Coordinates of C-alpha atoms in Angstrom, one line a residue:
Chain S
M914 CA -6.6 -46.5 11.5
E915 CA -9.7 -43.6 11.5
K916 CA -8.1 -40.4 9.9
Q917 CA -9.8 -38.4 13.2
I918 CA -8.0 -40.3 15.8
I919 CA -4.5 -40.4 14.1
F920 CA -5.8 -36.3 14.0
E921 CA -6.5 -37.0 18.1
Q922 CA -3.2 -38.8 18.8
V923 CA -0.9 -36.3 16.7
I924 CA -3.1 -33.4 18.2
D925 CA -2.5 -34.8 21.4
M926 CA 1.3 -35.0 21.2
W927 CA 1.5 -31.8 20.4
N928 CA 0.2 -30.5 23.8
K929 CA 1.3 -33.0 25.8
H930 CA 4.6 -33.8 24.8
I931 CA 6.4 -30.6 23.2
A932 CA 7.9 -28.5 25.5
F933 CA 8.1 -25.5 24.5
N934 CA 4.5 -25.5 23.6
S935 CA 3.5 -26.5 26.7
L936 CA 5.7 -23.4 28.4
L937 CA 4.0 -20.8 25.9
G938 CA 1.1 -22.7 27.3
F939 CA -0.3 -23.2 23.3
T940 CA -3.2 -26.2 22.9
V941 CA -4.0 -27.3 19.2
T942 CA -8.2 -27.3 19.7
K943 CA -8.7 -28.0 15.8
M944 CA -7.1 -29.8 13.1
E945 CA -8.7 -30.1 10.0
E946 CA -7.3 -31.4 6.3
E947 CA -7.9 -27.6 5.4
Y948 CA -7.7 -25.7 8.5
A949 CA -6.4 -25.4 11.9
E950 CA -6.7 -23.4 14.9
I951 CA -4.2 -23.1 18.5
K952 CA -5.7 -21.1 21.6
F953 CA -3.9 -19.9 24.7
E954 CA -4.2 -17.3 27.4
W955 CA -2.4 -14.8 28.7
Q956 CA 0.3 -15.2 31.0
D957 CA 3.1 -12.4 32.0
K958 CA 5.6 -14.7 31.4
L959 CA 5.1 -14.0 27.0
M960 CA 5.3 -10.2 27.8
G961 CA 7.6 -8.8 25.5
N962 CA 8.4 -5.4 26.7
P963 CA 8.2 -4.2 30.6
V964 CA 5.7 -1.4 30.0
Q965 CA 3.2 -2.0 28.1
K966 CA 1.4 -5.7 28.8
I967 CA 1.8 -7.1 24.9
L968 CA 2.8 -10.1 23.5
H969 CA 6.5 -10.8 22.7
G970 CA 7.0 -11.0 19.2
G971 CA 8.7 -14.1 19.9
V972 CA 5.5 -15.7 21.0
T973 CA 3.3 -14.2 18.1
A974 CA 5.6 -15.5 15.1
S975 CA 5.6 -19.3 17.2
V976 CA 2.9 -19.6 17.2
L977 CA 1.9 -18.7 14.1
D978 CA 4.4 -20.9 12.7
M979 CA 2.5 -23.7 14.8
V980 CA -0.8 -23.7 13.5
G981 CA 0.7 -22.9 9.8
G982 CA 2.1 -26.9 10.5
V983 CA -0.6 -28.1 12.1
V984 CA -2.7 -27.5 9.0
I985 CA -0.3 -28.6 6.5
S986 CA 0.3 -32.0 8.9
A987 CA -3.3 -32.6 8.8
N988 CA -3.3 -32.1 5.4
M989 CA -0.2 -34.7 4.7
I990 CA -1.9 -37.0 6.5
S991 CA -5.1 -36.9 4.5
R992 CA -3.3 -38.3 1.7
I993 CA -1.7 -41.3 3.4
N994 CA -3.2 -44.6 2.1
N995 CA -4.1 -46.7 5.1
P996 CA -2.1 -45.0 7.4
D997 CA -1.0 -46.6 10.5
K998 CA 1.6 -45.0 13.3
Q999 CA 4.9 -45.8 11.4
K1000 CA 3.8 -44.1 8.3
V1001 CA 2.5 -41.0 10.1
A1002 CA 5.5 -40.6 12.6
E1003 CA 7.7 -40.9 8.9
K1004 CA 5.6 -38.6 7.7
L1005 CA 5.4 -35.9 10.4
G1006 CA 9.5 -37.1 10.7
K1007 CA 10.4 -35.2 7.2
F1008 CA 8.4 -32.1 7.8
C1009 CA 9.6 -28.9 8.5
T1010 CA 9.1 -24.9 7.8
I1011 CA 11.0 -23.8 4.8
D1012 CA 10.2 -20.4 5.4
L1013 CA 7.7 -17.9 7.5
R1014 CA 7.0 -14.4 7.2
T1015 CA 4.9 -12.8 10.5
D1016 CA 3.1 -9.4 9.6
F1017 CA 2.3 -7.8 13.3
L1018 CA -0.3 -5.7 12.4
R1019 CA -1.3 -4.1 16.1
P1020 CA 0.2 -4.6 19.6
G1021 CA -0.5 -8.0 20.8
R1022 CA -3.1 -7.3 23.8
G1023 CA -5.4 -9.4 24.7
E1024 CA -6.7 -11.9 27.9
S1025 CA -7.1 -14.6 25.5
F1026 CA -5.8 -15.3 21.6
V1027 CA -6.7 -17.8 18.3
A1028 CA -4.5 -18.6 16.1
T1029 CA -5.2 -19.7 12.6
A1030 CA -4.6 -21.6 9.8
R1031 CA -5.4 -22.4 6.2
I1032 CA -4.0 -24.3 3.5
I1033 CA -3.4 -22.4 0.2
R1034 CA -0.9 -24.7 -1.7
H1035 CA -1.2 -28.1 -1.6
G1036 CA 1.9 -29.6 -2.9
S1037 CA 3.7 -33.0 -2.9
K1038 CA 6.9 -31.3 -1.6
V1039 CA 5.6 -28.3 -0.7
A1040 CA 2.9 -26.6 1.2
V1041 CA 1.7 -23.2 1.7
A1042 CA -0.6 -21.7 4.4
R1043 CA -1.1 -18.6 5.6
M1044 CA -2.0 -18.2 9.4
E1045 CA -4.0 -15.2 11.7
L1046 CA -3.5 -14.1 15.5
H1047 CA -6.6 -12.6 16.8
N1048 CA -7.4 -11.6 20.3
E1049 CA -10.7 -12.5 22.4
K1050 CA -12.2 -8.8 20.9
G1051 CA -12.1 -10.0 17.5
E1052 CA -8.8 -7.6 17.0
H1053 CA -6.6 -8.9 14.3
I1054 CA -3.2 -8.8 15.5
A1055 CA -1.1 -10.4 13.4
F1056 CA -1.0 -12.1 10.0
G1057 CA 1.0 -15.2 8.9
T1058 CA 2.9 -17.0 5.1
G1059 CA 4.6 -20.6 6.1
T1060 CA 6.5 -22.3 3.2
Y1061 CA 6.5 -26.0 5.0
M1062 CA 8.9 -29.4 3.4
V1063 CA 6.0 -31.8 3.3
Chain J
M431 CA 24.7 10.3 29.0
E432 CA 27.3 8.5 27.3
K433 CA 26.3 6.2 25.1
Q434 CA 27.9 3.5 25.7
I435 CA 26.2 3.5 29.6
I436 CA 22.9 4.0 28.0
F437 CA 23.4 0.7 25.6
E438 CA 24.5 -0.9 28.9
Q439 CA 21.2 -0.1 30.7
V440 CA 19.3 -1.0 27.7
I441 CA 21.1 -4.5 27.3
D442 CA 20.5 -5.0 31.1
M443 CA 16.5 -4.4 30.9
W444 CA 16.6 -6.7 28.1
N445 CA 18.4 -9.4 29.7
K446 CA 16.8 -9.1 33.3
H447 CA 13.6 -7.7 33.0
I448 CA 11.7 -9.1 29.6
A449 CA 10.2 -12.8 31.2
F450 CA 10.2 -13.9 27.3
N451 CA 13.9 -13.5 27.1
S452 CA 14.5 -15.0 30.2
L453 CA 12.6 -17.9 29.9
L454 CA 14.2 -18.8 26.6
G455 CA 17.9 -17.9 28.4
F456 CA 18.7 -15.0 25.7
T457 CA 21.4 -13.3 26.8
V458 CA 22.7 -10.0 24.8
T459 CA 26.2 -10.2 24.7
K460 CA 26.6 -7.2 22.0
M461 CA 25.1 -4.4 21.2
E462 CA 26.4 -1.7 18.4
E463 CA 25.0 0.8 16.0
E464 CA 25.8 -1.4 13.2
Y465 CA 25.7 -5.3 14.6
A466 CA 24.2 -7.0 17.9
E467 CA 24.7 -10.9 18.9
I468 CA 22.5 -12.7 21.4
K469 CA 23.7 -16.1 23.0
F470 CA 21.4 -18.6 24.0
E471 CA 22.0 -22.4 25.4
W472 CA 20.6 -25.5 25.0
Q473 CA 17.9 -26.2 27.3
D474 CA 15.2 -29.6 26.8
K475 CA 12.5 -26.7 27.0
L476 CA 13.5 -24.9 23.8
M477 CA 12.7 -28.3 21.8
G478 CA 10.4 -28.7 19.2
N479 CA 10.7 -32.1 18.2
P480 CA 9.7 -35.2 20.4
V481 CA 11.9 -37.4 18.7
Q482 CA 15.2 -35.3 17.5
K483 CA 16.5 -32.8 19.7
I484 CA 16.3 -29.9 17.6
L485 CA 15.0 -25.9 18.4
H486 CA 11.5 -25.1 18.5
G487 CA 11.4 -23.1 14.7
G488 CA 9.4 -20.1 17.6
V489 CA 12.5 -20.2 19.3
T490 CA 14.3 -19.4 15.6
A491 CA 12.1 -16.7 15.3
S492 CA 12.1 -15.3 18.1
V493 CA 16.1 -14.7 18.8
L494 CA 16.1 -13.5 15.0
D495 CA 13.1 -10.9 16.2
M496 CA 15.1 -9.9 18.9
V497 CA 18.4 -10.0 17.8
G498 CA 17.4 -7.3 14.8
G499 CA 15.6 -5.5 17.3
V500 CA 18.9 -4.7 19.0
V501 CA 21.1 -3.3 16.4
I502 CA 18.0 -1.4 15.4
S503 CA 17.1 -0.3 18.6
A504 CA 21.7 0.4 19.2
N505 CA 20.9 2.6 16.0
M506 CA 18.1 4.9 16.8
I507 CA 19.8 5.7 20.2
S508 CA 22.9 6.9 18.7
R509 CA 20.6 9.0 16.5
I510 CA 19.1 10.8 19.5
N511 CA 21.0 14.4 20.3
N512 CA 22.0 14.8 24.2
P513 CA 19.9 11.3 25.2
D514 CA 18.6 10.7 28.4
K515 CA 16.6 8.3 30.4
Q516 CA 13.2 9.7 29.0
K517 CA 14.2 10.5 25.8
V518 CA 15.7 6.7 25.2
A519 CA 12.3 4.9 26.7
E520 CA 10.0 7.0 24.5
K521 CA 12.0 6.3 21.7
L522 CA 12.3 2.2 22.6
G523 CA 7.9 2.9 23.5
K524 CA 7.3 3.2 19.8
F525 CA 9.7 0.5 18.5
C526 CA 8.4 -2.4 16.8
T527 CA 8.7 -5.1 14.6
I528 CA 6.5 -4.5 11.3
D529 CA 7.3 -7.5 9.2
L530 CA 9.9 -10.6 9.8
R531 CA 11.5 -13.5 7.6
T532 CA 12.6 -16.4 9.4
D533 CA 14.8 -18.9 6.5
F534 CA 14.7 -22.0 8.2
L535 CA 18.8 -23.5 7.1
R536 CA 19.2 -26.8 9.1
P537 CA 17.9 -28.2 11.9
G538 CA 18.4 -26.6 14.7
R539 CA 21.1 -28.6 16.5
G540 CA 23.4 -27.7 19.0
E541 CA 24.6 -26.9 23.0
S542 CA 25.0 -23.3 22.5
F543 CA 23.9 -21.2 20.1
V544 CA 24.3 -17.1 18.2
A545 CA 21.9 -14.8 16.5
T546 CA 23.8 -11.7 15.0
A547 CA 22.0 -8.8 13.3
R548 CA 23.4 -5.5 10.9
I549 CA 21.4 -3.1 9.7
I550 CA 20.7 -3.3 6.2
R551 CA 18.3 0.2 6.4
H552 CA 18.3 2.7 7.8
G553 CA 15.5 5.2 8.0
S554 CA 13.8 7.7 10.5
K555 CA 10.9 6.0 10.1
V556 CA 11.4 2.8 9.1
A557 CA 14.8 0.4 9.4
V558 CA 16.1 -3.3 8.4
A559 CA 18.2 -5.5 9.9
R560 CA 19.0 -9.2 8.4
M561 CA 19.7 -11.8 10.8
E562 CA 21.8 -15.2 10.8
L563 CA 21.6 -18.1 13.6
H564 CA 25.1 -20.3 14.5
N565 CA 25.6 -23.4 16.8
E566 CA 28.7 -23.7 18.5
K567 CA 30.2 -25.7 15.0
G568 CA 29.7 -22.7 12.9
E569 CA 26.5 -24.4 11.3
H570 CA 24.3 -22.1 9.6
I571 CA 20.9 -22.7 11.2
A572 CA 18.5 -19.7 9.8
F573 CA 18.5 -16.7 8.2
G574 CA 16.2 -13.5 8.8
T575 CA 15.3 -10.5 7.6
G576 CA 13.3 -7.8 9.5
T577 CA 11.8 -4.4 9.3
Y578 CA 11.1 -2.1 11.8
M579 CA 9.7 0.8 13.0
V580 CA 11.6 3.4 14.3
Chain D
M580 CA 28.0 -33.3 -22.0
E581 CA 29.9 -31.1 -19.8
K582 CA 28.5 -28.9 -17.9
Q583 CA 30.5 -25.6 -18.9
I584 CA 28.8 -26.3 -22.5
I585 CA 25.8 -27.1 -20.2
F586 CA 25.5 -23.7 -19.1
E587 CA 26.1 -22.0 -21.8
Q588 CA 23.5 -23.7 -23.9
V589 CA 21.1 -22.2 -21.0
I590 CA 22.3 -18.8 -20.2
D591 CA 21.9 -18.5 -24.0
M592 CA 18.0 -19.8 -23.7
W593 CA 17.8 -17.6 -21.0
N594 CA 18.9 -14.5 -22.5
K595 CA 17.9 -14.7 -26.4
H596 CA 14.5 -16.9 -25.6
I597 CA 12.4 -15.2 -22.8
A598 CA 11.2 -12.4 -24.3
F599 CA 10.9 -11.1 -20.9
N600 CA 14.2 -10.7 -19.8
S601 CA 14.9 -9.5 -23.6
L602 CA 12.6 -6.8 -22.9
L603 CA 13.7 -5.6 -19.6
G604 CA 17.2 -6.2 -20.8
F605 CA 18.5 -8.6 -18.7
T606 CA 22.0 -10.7 -20.0
V607 CA 22.9 -13.6 -17.9
T608 CA 26.8 -13.0 -17.5
K609 CA 27.4 -15.2 -14.8
M610 CA 26.4 -18.9 -14.1
E611 CA 28.1 -20.4 -11.6
E612 CA 27.1 -23.0 -8.9
E613 CA 26.8 -21.4 -6.0
Y614 CA 27.4 -17.5 -7.6
A615 CA 25.5 -16.1 -10.3
E616 CA 25.1 -12.4 -12.3
I617 CA 22.7 -10.1 -14.2
K618 CA 22.9 -7.5 -15.5
F619 CA 20.8 -4.6 -17.0
E620 CA 21.5 -0.8 -17.9
W621 CA 18.5 1.8 -17.4
Q622 CA 16.0 2.6 -19.9
D623 CA 13.7 4.8 -19.5
K624 CA 10.3 2.2 -20.0
L625 CA 12.4 0.6 -16.3
M626 CA 11.3 4.0 -14.8
G627 CA 8.5 3.3 -12.3
N628 CA 7.8 7.2 -11.7
P629 CA 6.7 9.8 -13.9
V630 CA 8.5 12.2 -11.4
Q631 CA 11.4 10.5 -10.4
K632 CA 13.7 8.3 -12.7
I633 CA 13.9 5.4 -10.7
L634 CA 13.5 1.7 -11.2
H635 CA 10.3 0.5 -11.4
G636 CA 9.8 -1.9 -7.9
G637 CA 8.5 -4.9 -10.8
V638 CA 12.2 -5.2 -12.5
T639 CA 13.6 -5.2 -9.3
A640 CA 11.4 -7.7 -8.1
S641 CA 12.2 -8.9 -11.1
V642 CA 15.3 -9.4 -11.8
L643 CA 16.2 -10.8 -7.9
D644 CA 14.0 -13.5 -8.4
M645 CA 15.6 -14.6 -12.6
V646 CA 19.3 -14.0 -11.1
G647 CA 18.3 -16.8 -7.6
G648 CA 16.7 -18.8 -10.3
V649 CA 19.9 -18.5 -11.9
V650 CA 22.3 -20.1 -9.4
I651 CA 19.6 -22.7 -8.6
S652 CA 19.7 -24.4 -11.9
A653 CA 23.4 -24.1 -12.2
N654 CA 23.2 -25.9 -8.7
M655 CA 20.6 -28.3 -10.2
I656 CA 22.3 -28.9 -13.4
S657 CA 25.5 -29.9 -11.8
R658 CA 24.1 -32.5 -9.9
I659 CA 23.2 -34.5 -12.9
N660 CA 24.4 -37.6 -13.5
N661 CA 25.4 -37.6 -17.3
P662 CA 23.6 -34.7 -17.7
D663 CA 22.7 -34.2 -21.4
K664 CA 19.8 -31.8 -22.6
Q665 CA 17.0 -34.1 -22.5
K666 CA 17.4 -34.9 -18.5
V667 CA 18.6 -30.8 -18.3
A668 CA 15.3 -29.6 -20.4
E669 CA 13.7 -32.4 -17.8
K670 CA 14.9 -30.8 -14.8
L671 CA 14.4 -27.4 -15.3
G672 CA 10.9 -27.7 -16.2
K673 CA 9.8 -28.6 -12.9
F674 CA 11.6 -25.7 -11.5
C675 CA 10.0 -23.0 -10.2
T676 CA 9.7 -20.0 -7.9
I677 CA 8.2 -20.9 -4.1
D678 CA 8.7 -17.5 -2.6
L679 CA 10.1 -14.2 -2.8
R680 CA 10.8 -11.6 -0.7
T681 CA 12.4 -8.2 -2.1
D682 CA 13.2 -5.4 0.5
F683 CA 13.9 -2.6 -1.2
L684 CA 16.4 -0.5 0.5
R685 CA 17.3 2.4 -1.9
P686 CA 15.9 4.1 -4.8
G687 CA 16.5 2.3 -7.8
R688 CA 18.6 5.1 -9.9
G689 CA 21.8 4.5 -12.0
E690 CA 23.1 4.1 -15.4
S691 CA 23.8 0.1 -15.2
F692 CA 22.4 -2.0 -12.7
V693 CA 24.2 -5.7 -11.6
A694 CA 21.9 -7.9 -9.7
T695 CA 24.3 -11.0 -7.4
A696 CA 23.0 -14.1 -6.4
R697 CA 24.2 -16.9 -3.8
I698 CA 22.5 -20.4 -2.8
I699 CA 22.3 -20.8 1.2
R700 CA 20.1 -23.8 1.0
H701 CA 20.5 -26.8 -1.3
G702 CA 17.9 -29.4 -1.4
S703 CA 16.7 -32.2 -3.2
K704 CA 13.6 -30.6 -2.9
V705 CA 13.9 -27.3 -2.2
A706 CA 16.9 -24.5 -2.3
V707 CA 16.8 -21.1 -1.2
A708 CA 19.4 -18.7 -2.7
R709 CA 20.2 -14.9 -1.5
M710 CA 20.3 -12.0 -4.0
E711 CA 21.4 -8.6 -4.1
L712 CA 21.2 -5.4 -6.9
H713 CA 23.6 -3.3 -7.1
N714 CA 24.2 0.1 -9.5
E715 CA 27.3 0.7 -11.2
K716 CA 28.3 2.9 -8.1
G717 CA 28.3 0.0 -5.8
E718 CA 25.0 1.3 -4.2
H719 CA 23.2 -2.1 -2.7
I720 CA 19.2 -1.1 -4.0
A721 CA 17.6 -4.2 -2.8
F722 CA 18.1 -7.1 -1.1
G723 CA 16.3 -11.3 -2.1
T724 CA 15.3 -14.0 -0.9
G725 CA 13.5 -16.9 -3.0
T726 CA 12.9 -20.1 -2.2
Y727 CA 12.3 -22.8 -5.2
M728 CA 11.3 -25.9 -5.9
V729 CA 14.0 -28.1 -7.6
Chain U
M856 CA -11.3 18.8 -4.6
E857 CA -13.3 15.9 -4.5
K858 CA -12.1 12.6 -3.6
Q859 CA -12.6 10.4 -6.4
I860 CA -11.8 13.2 -9.7
I861 CA -8.5 13.0 -7.7
F862 CA -8.7 8.7 -7.7
E863 CA -9.2 9.1 -11.5
Q864 CA -6.5 11.6 -11.9
V865 CA -4.0 9.5 -10.4
I866 CA -5.3 5.9 -12.1
D867 CA -5.1 8.6 -15.8
M868 CA -1.4 9.0 -14.6
W869 CA -0.5 5.6 -13.1
N870 CA -2.3 3.8 -17.1
K871 CA -0.7 6.4 -19.7
H872 CA 2.4 8.2 -17.9
I873 CA 4.0 4.5 -16.2
A874 CA 5.8 3.1 -19.0
F875 CA 6.6 -0.2 -17.0
N876 CA 2.9 -0.2 -16.7
S877 CA 2.0 0.1 -20.0
L878 CA 4.9 -2.2 -21.5
L879 CA 3.1 -4.7 -19.5
G880 CA -0.3 -3.9 -19.9
F881 CA -1.1 -3.3 -16.6
T882 CA -4.5 -1.0 -16.0
V883 CA -5.8 0.1 -13.1
T884 CA -9.5 -0.6 -12.9
K885 CA -10.8 -0.3 -9.5
M886 CA -9.4 2.5 -6.9
E887 CA -11.3 2.4 -3.0
E888 CA -9.6 3.1 0.5
E889 CA -9.9 -0.3 1.2
Y890 CA -9.9 -2.4 -2.5
A891 CA -7.9 -2.0 -5.5
E892 CA -7.9 -4.4 -8.6
I893 CA -5.9 -4.2 -11.9
K894 CA -6.3 -6.0 -15.0
F895 CA -4.4 -7.5 -17.8
E896 CA -4.0 -9.3 -20.7
W897 CA -1.8 -12.5 -21.7
Q898 CA 1.0 -11.3 -24.4
D899 CA 3.7 -13.7 -25.3
K900 CA 6.5 -11.2 -24.0
L901 CA 5.4 -12.0 -20.5
M902 CA 6.0 -15.1 -20.7
G903 CA 8.9 -16.7 -18.3
N904 CA 9.4 -20.0 -20.0
P905 CA 10.1 -21.0 -23.7
V906 CA 8.6 -24.6 -23.0
Q907 CA 5.6 -23.3 -21.3
K908 CA 3.1 -20.7 -22.0
I909 CA 3.0 -19.4 -18.6
L910 CA 3.8 -15.8 -16.8
H911 CA 7.5 -14.9 -15.8
G912 CA 7.9 -14.2 -11.7
G913 CA 8.7 -10.8 -12.0
V914 CA 5.5 -10.6 -14.3
T915 CA 3.5 -11.8 -11.4
A916 CA 5.7 -9.9 -8.7
S917 CA 4.7 -6.7 -10.6
V918 CA 1.1 -6.6 -10.5
L919 CA 1.6 -7.2 -7.2
D920 CA 3.4 -4.6 -6.2
M921 CA 1.6 -2.5 -7.7
V922 CA -2.0 -2.9 -6.5
G923 CA -0.6 -3.2 -3.5
G924 CA 0.4 0.7 -3.9
V925 CA -2.6 1.7 -5.1
V926 CA -4.6 0.8 -2.6
I927 CA -2.9 2.0 -0.2
S928 CA -2.0 5.9 -1.9
A929 CA -5.7 5.6 -2.3
N930 CA -5.5 5.3 1.3
M931 CA -3.5 7.8 1.6
I932 CA -5.2 10.3 0.0
S933 CA -8.2 10.0 1.6
R934 CA -6.5 10.4 4.6
I935 CA -5.2 14.4 3.6
N936 CA -7.2 17.2 4.6
N937 CA -8.7 19.5 1.9
P938 CA -6.4 17.8 -0.7
D939 CA -5.7 19.0 -4.2
K940 CA -2.9 18.4 -6.8
Q941 CA 0.3 19.2 -4.8
K942 CA -0.5 18.2 -2.0
V943 CA -1.6 14.9 -3.4
A944 CA 1.7 14.7 -5.8
E945 CA 3.9 16.1 -2.4
K946 CA 2.2 12.8 -0.4
L947 CA 2.9 10.2 -3.4
G948 CA 6.5 11.4 -4.6
K949 CA 7.4 9.9 -0.7
F950 CA 5.1 6.6 -1.2
C951 CA 7.7 3.3 -1.9
T952 CA 7.5 -0.2 -1.2
I953 CA 10.3 -1.6 1.8
D954 CA 9.3 -5.2 1.0
L955 CA 7.4 -7.5 -0.6
R956 CA 6.5 -11.3 -0.7
T957 CA 4.9 -13.1 -3.1
D958 CA 3.6 -16.9 -2.8
F959 CA 3.5 -18.2 -6.1
L960 CA 0.7 -21.0 -6.0
R961 CA 0.4 -22.2 -9.4
P962 CA 1.7 -21.8 -13.2
G963 CA 0.7 -18.4 -14.3
R964 CA -1.8 -19.5 -17.4
G965 CA -4.9 -17.6 -18.9
E966 CA -6.0 -15.2 -20.5
S967 CA -6.8 -12.7 -18.7
F968 CA -5.4 -11.0 -15.7
V969 CA -7.3 -9.6 -12.3
A970 CA -5.2 -8.9 -9.5
T971 CA -6.7 -7.5 -6.6
A972 CA -5.4 -5.9 -3.0
R973 CA -6.3 -5.1 0.3
I974 CA -5.6 -2.7 3.3
I975 CA -4.8 -4.9 6.4
R976 CA -2.6 -2.1 8.4
H977 CA -3.5 1.5 8.2
G978 CA -1.0 3.4 9.4
S979 CA 0.8 7.3 9.3
K980 CA 4.2 5.6 8.3
V981 CA 3.7 1.8 7.3
A982 CA 0.9 0.8 6.1
V983 CA 0.5 -3.0 4.3
A984 CA -1.4 -5.0 2.0
R985 CA -2.7 -8.5 1.4
M986 CA -2.9 -9.0 -2.4
E987 CA -3.9 -12.0 -5.1
L988 CA -3.6 -13.2 -8.5
H989 CA -6.7 -15.1 -10.7
N990 CA -6.7 -16.1 -14.4
E991 CA -10.1 -15.0 -16.1
K992 CA -11.4 -18.9 -15.1
G993 CA -11.1 -18.1 -11.0
E994 CA -8.0 -19.9 -11.0
H995 CA -5.8 -18.6 -7.7
I996 CA -2.1 -18.4 -9.0
A997 CA -0.4 -16.1 -6.5
F998 CA -0.7 -14.5 -3.2
G999 CA 1.4 -10.8 -2.4
T1000 CA 1.9 -9.2 1.1
G1001 CA 3.8 -6.1 0.9
T1002 CA 5.0 -3.2 3.3
Y1003 CA 4.5 0.4 2.2
M1004 CA 5.9 3.7 3.3
V1005 CA 3.4 6.7 3.9

């Protein structure tokens, strides 16, 4: 099976079949071996503060964890020989986040947001990604670093 | 105004007027100067994995961030001389998370969950809390460390 | 070979044959499957600040990384079937720190210091330890969390 | 007093009067408002492993903590109105690291090393820097994120 087709199926699974992502409005828009991207729109239910219209810190941490997971999954899948549905499912089934650091740089204000991730450590057991969150004006809202079991 | 009454008002605000907490079902159940506690029940929308019935990593990070914020807010409020509604609102208005580390120890399985926080650094500018997440069987699911601007 | 004898040999290697530990005066004083301890004395060369007589942040990070490594190594060695020198050396040869978080709670003042570690995640690939640094008065100077490849 | 002269005096203090930096051979080579750099050479006493000739994890954490501190100090000093020796000393006297995350990406092999830092959060209370460590071949050995009280 071709890698690109697998990626599309995995994206579809994440976008449509993980309730928490739907709830928050996260959409995986890019999944490459070294880079991934998730977009989402402001919704009042994402608000963390009744006074200020800013993202709840948990939303920021969630999207950074998620987008780091996307790039690392893409990288994992690329390393499978003759990947098929079962091999991919087995591999993703073992995948989990070990630890996540989130640095909140600015209040999470904006109408739409983009979270991006790059892989910084490739490994057969453990991989590390760095993530960023920006709003539609290009303001840098948060940084993340995630360590994942692969 | 008495401290305990203020704490109850702040808890009420968090439990009823922060949409994201309601969405996830987070309920602040204890708010003390050195200790805080949030409880929540399993709901399918908190699932992070279509195969395994476990919490989305973002839910874990969210509740740890939140419970750390509760204990630190309690501590901040306790330091206000003659606190009234306005002083408390001003103080909480400046409050934010600087950074958060989440260590995922075990898959987030369970029917009900309790997140707890203790303050480990008191400061006039910056405070630090350590947090834990357990399920109803007492299994330790995650650890957190959060640095907050006070 | 008995586990306790192996532990003593490994301690001996760390205490006498790792130049950086000798340079800083670190001595492993306890190595158990779930707990480890390193002690060291104040020396002027450990000072991080020409004005205040406090530990350099790097010394604190170093001892926390090291003591976390000790408890996790002990745990790794305990899991080897019929351990001998070669198996232990192979296992330790692959051992490395993946990431380390250090929380500096108080200025590192004191005459003598003790760093302790407990294991919080046992795994066949990745293990996590939490560490603390106290001075001779029992003042809590720093916290650490380390993720290690095993 | 001109900013550049102050920077040179502060660099001089770090390079010559902080014993731990001299011990490890750290030399501050650049100190700018948004960027800093420290260089050091391999020495056997920096070795973390009696078998492999690689840096002790504590050396890596130390240089990352230090170089993050340099860029943030530069930034702090730049914000002082009409800076003089006393104002700078007072400001630096309050400066400390709150927390530090180190991500070890590759074994610390090399003949000479360069640690660099960029500031990612400017604040009147708290600042955040991101750091990197490379060897003379340009291999990326470690990443760091530090939160500092300013």
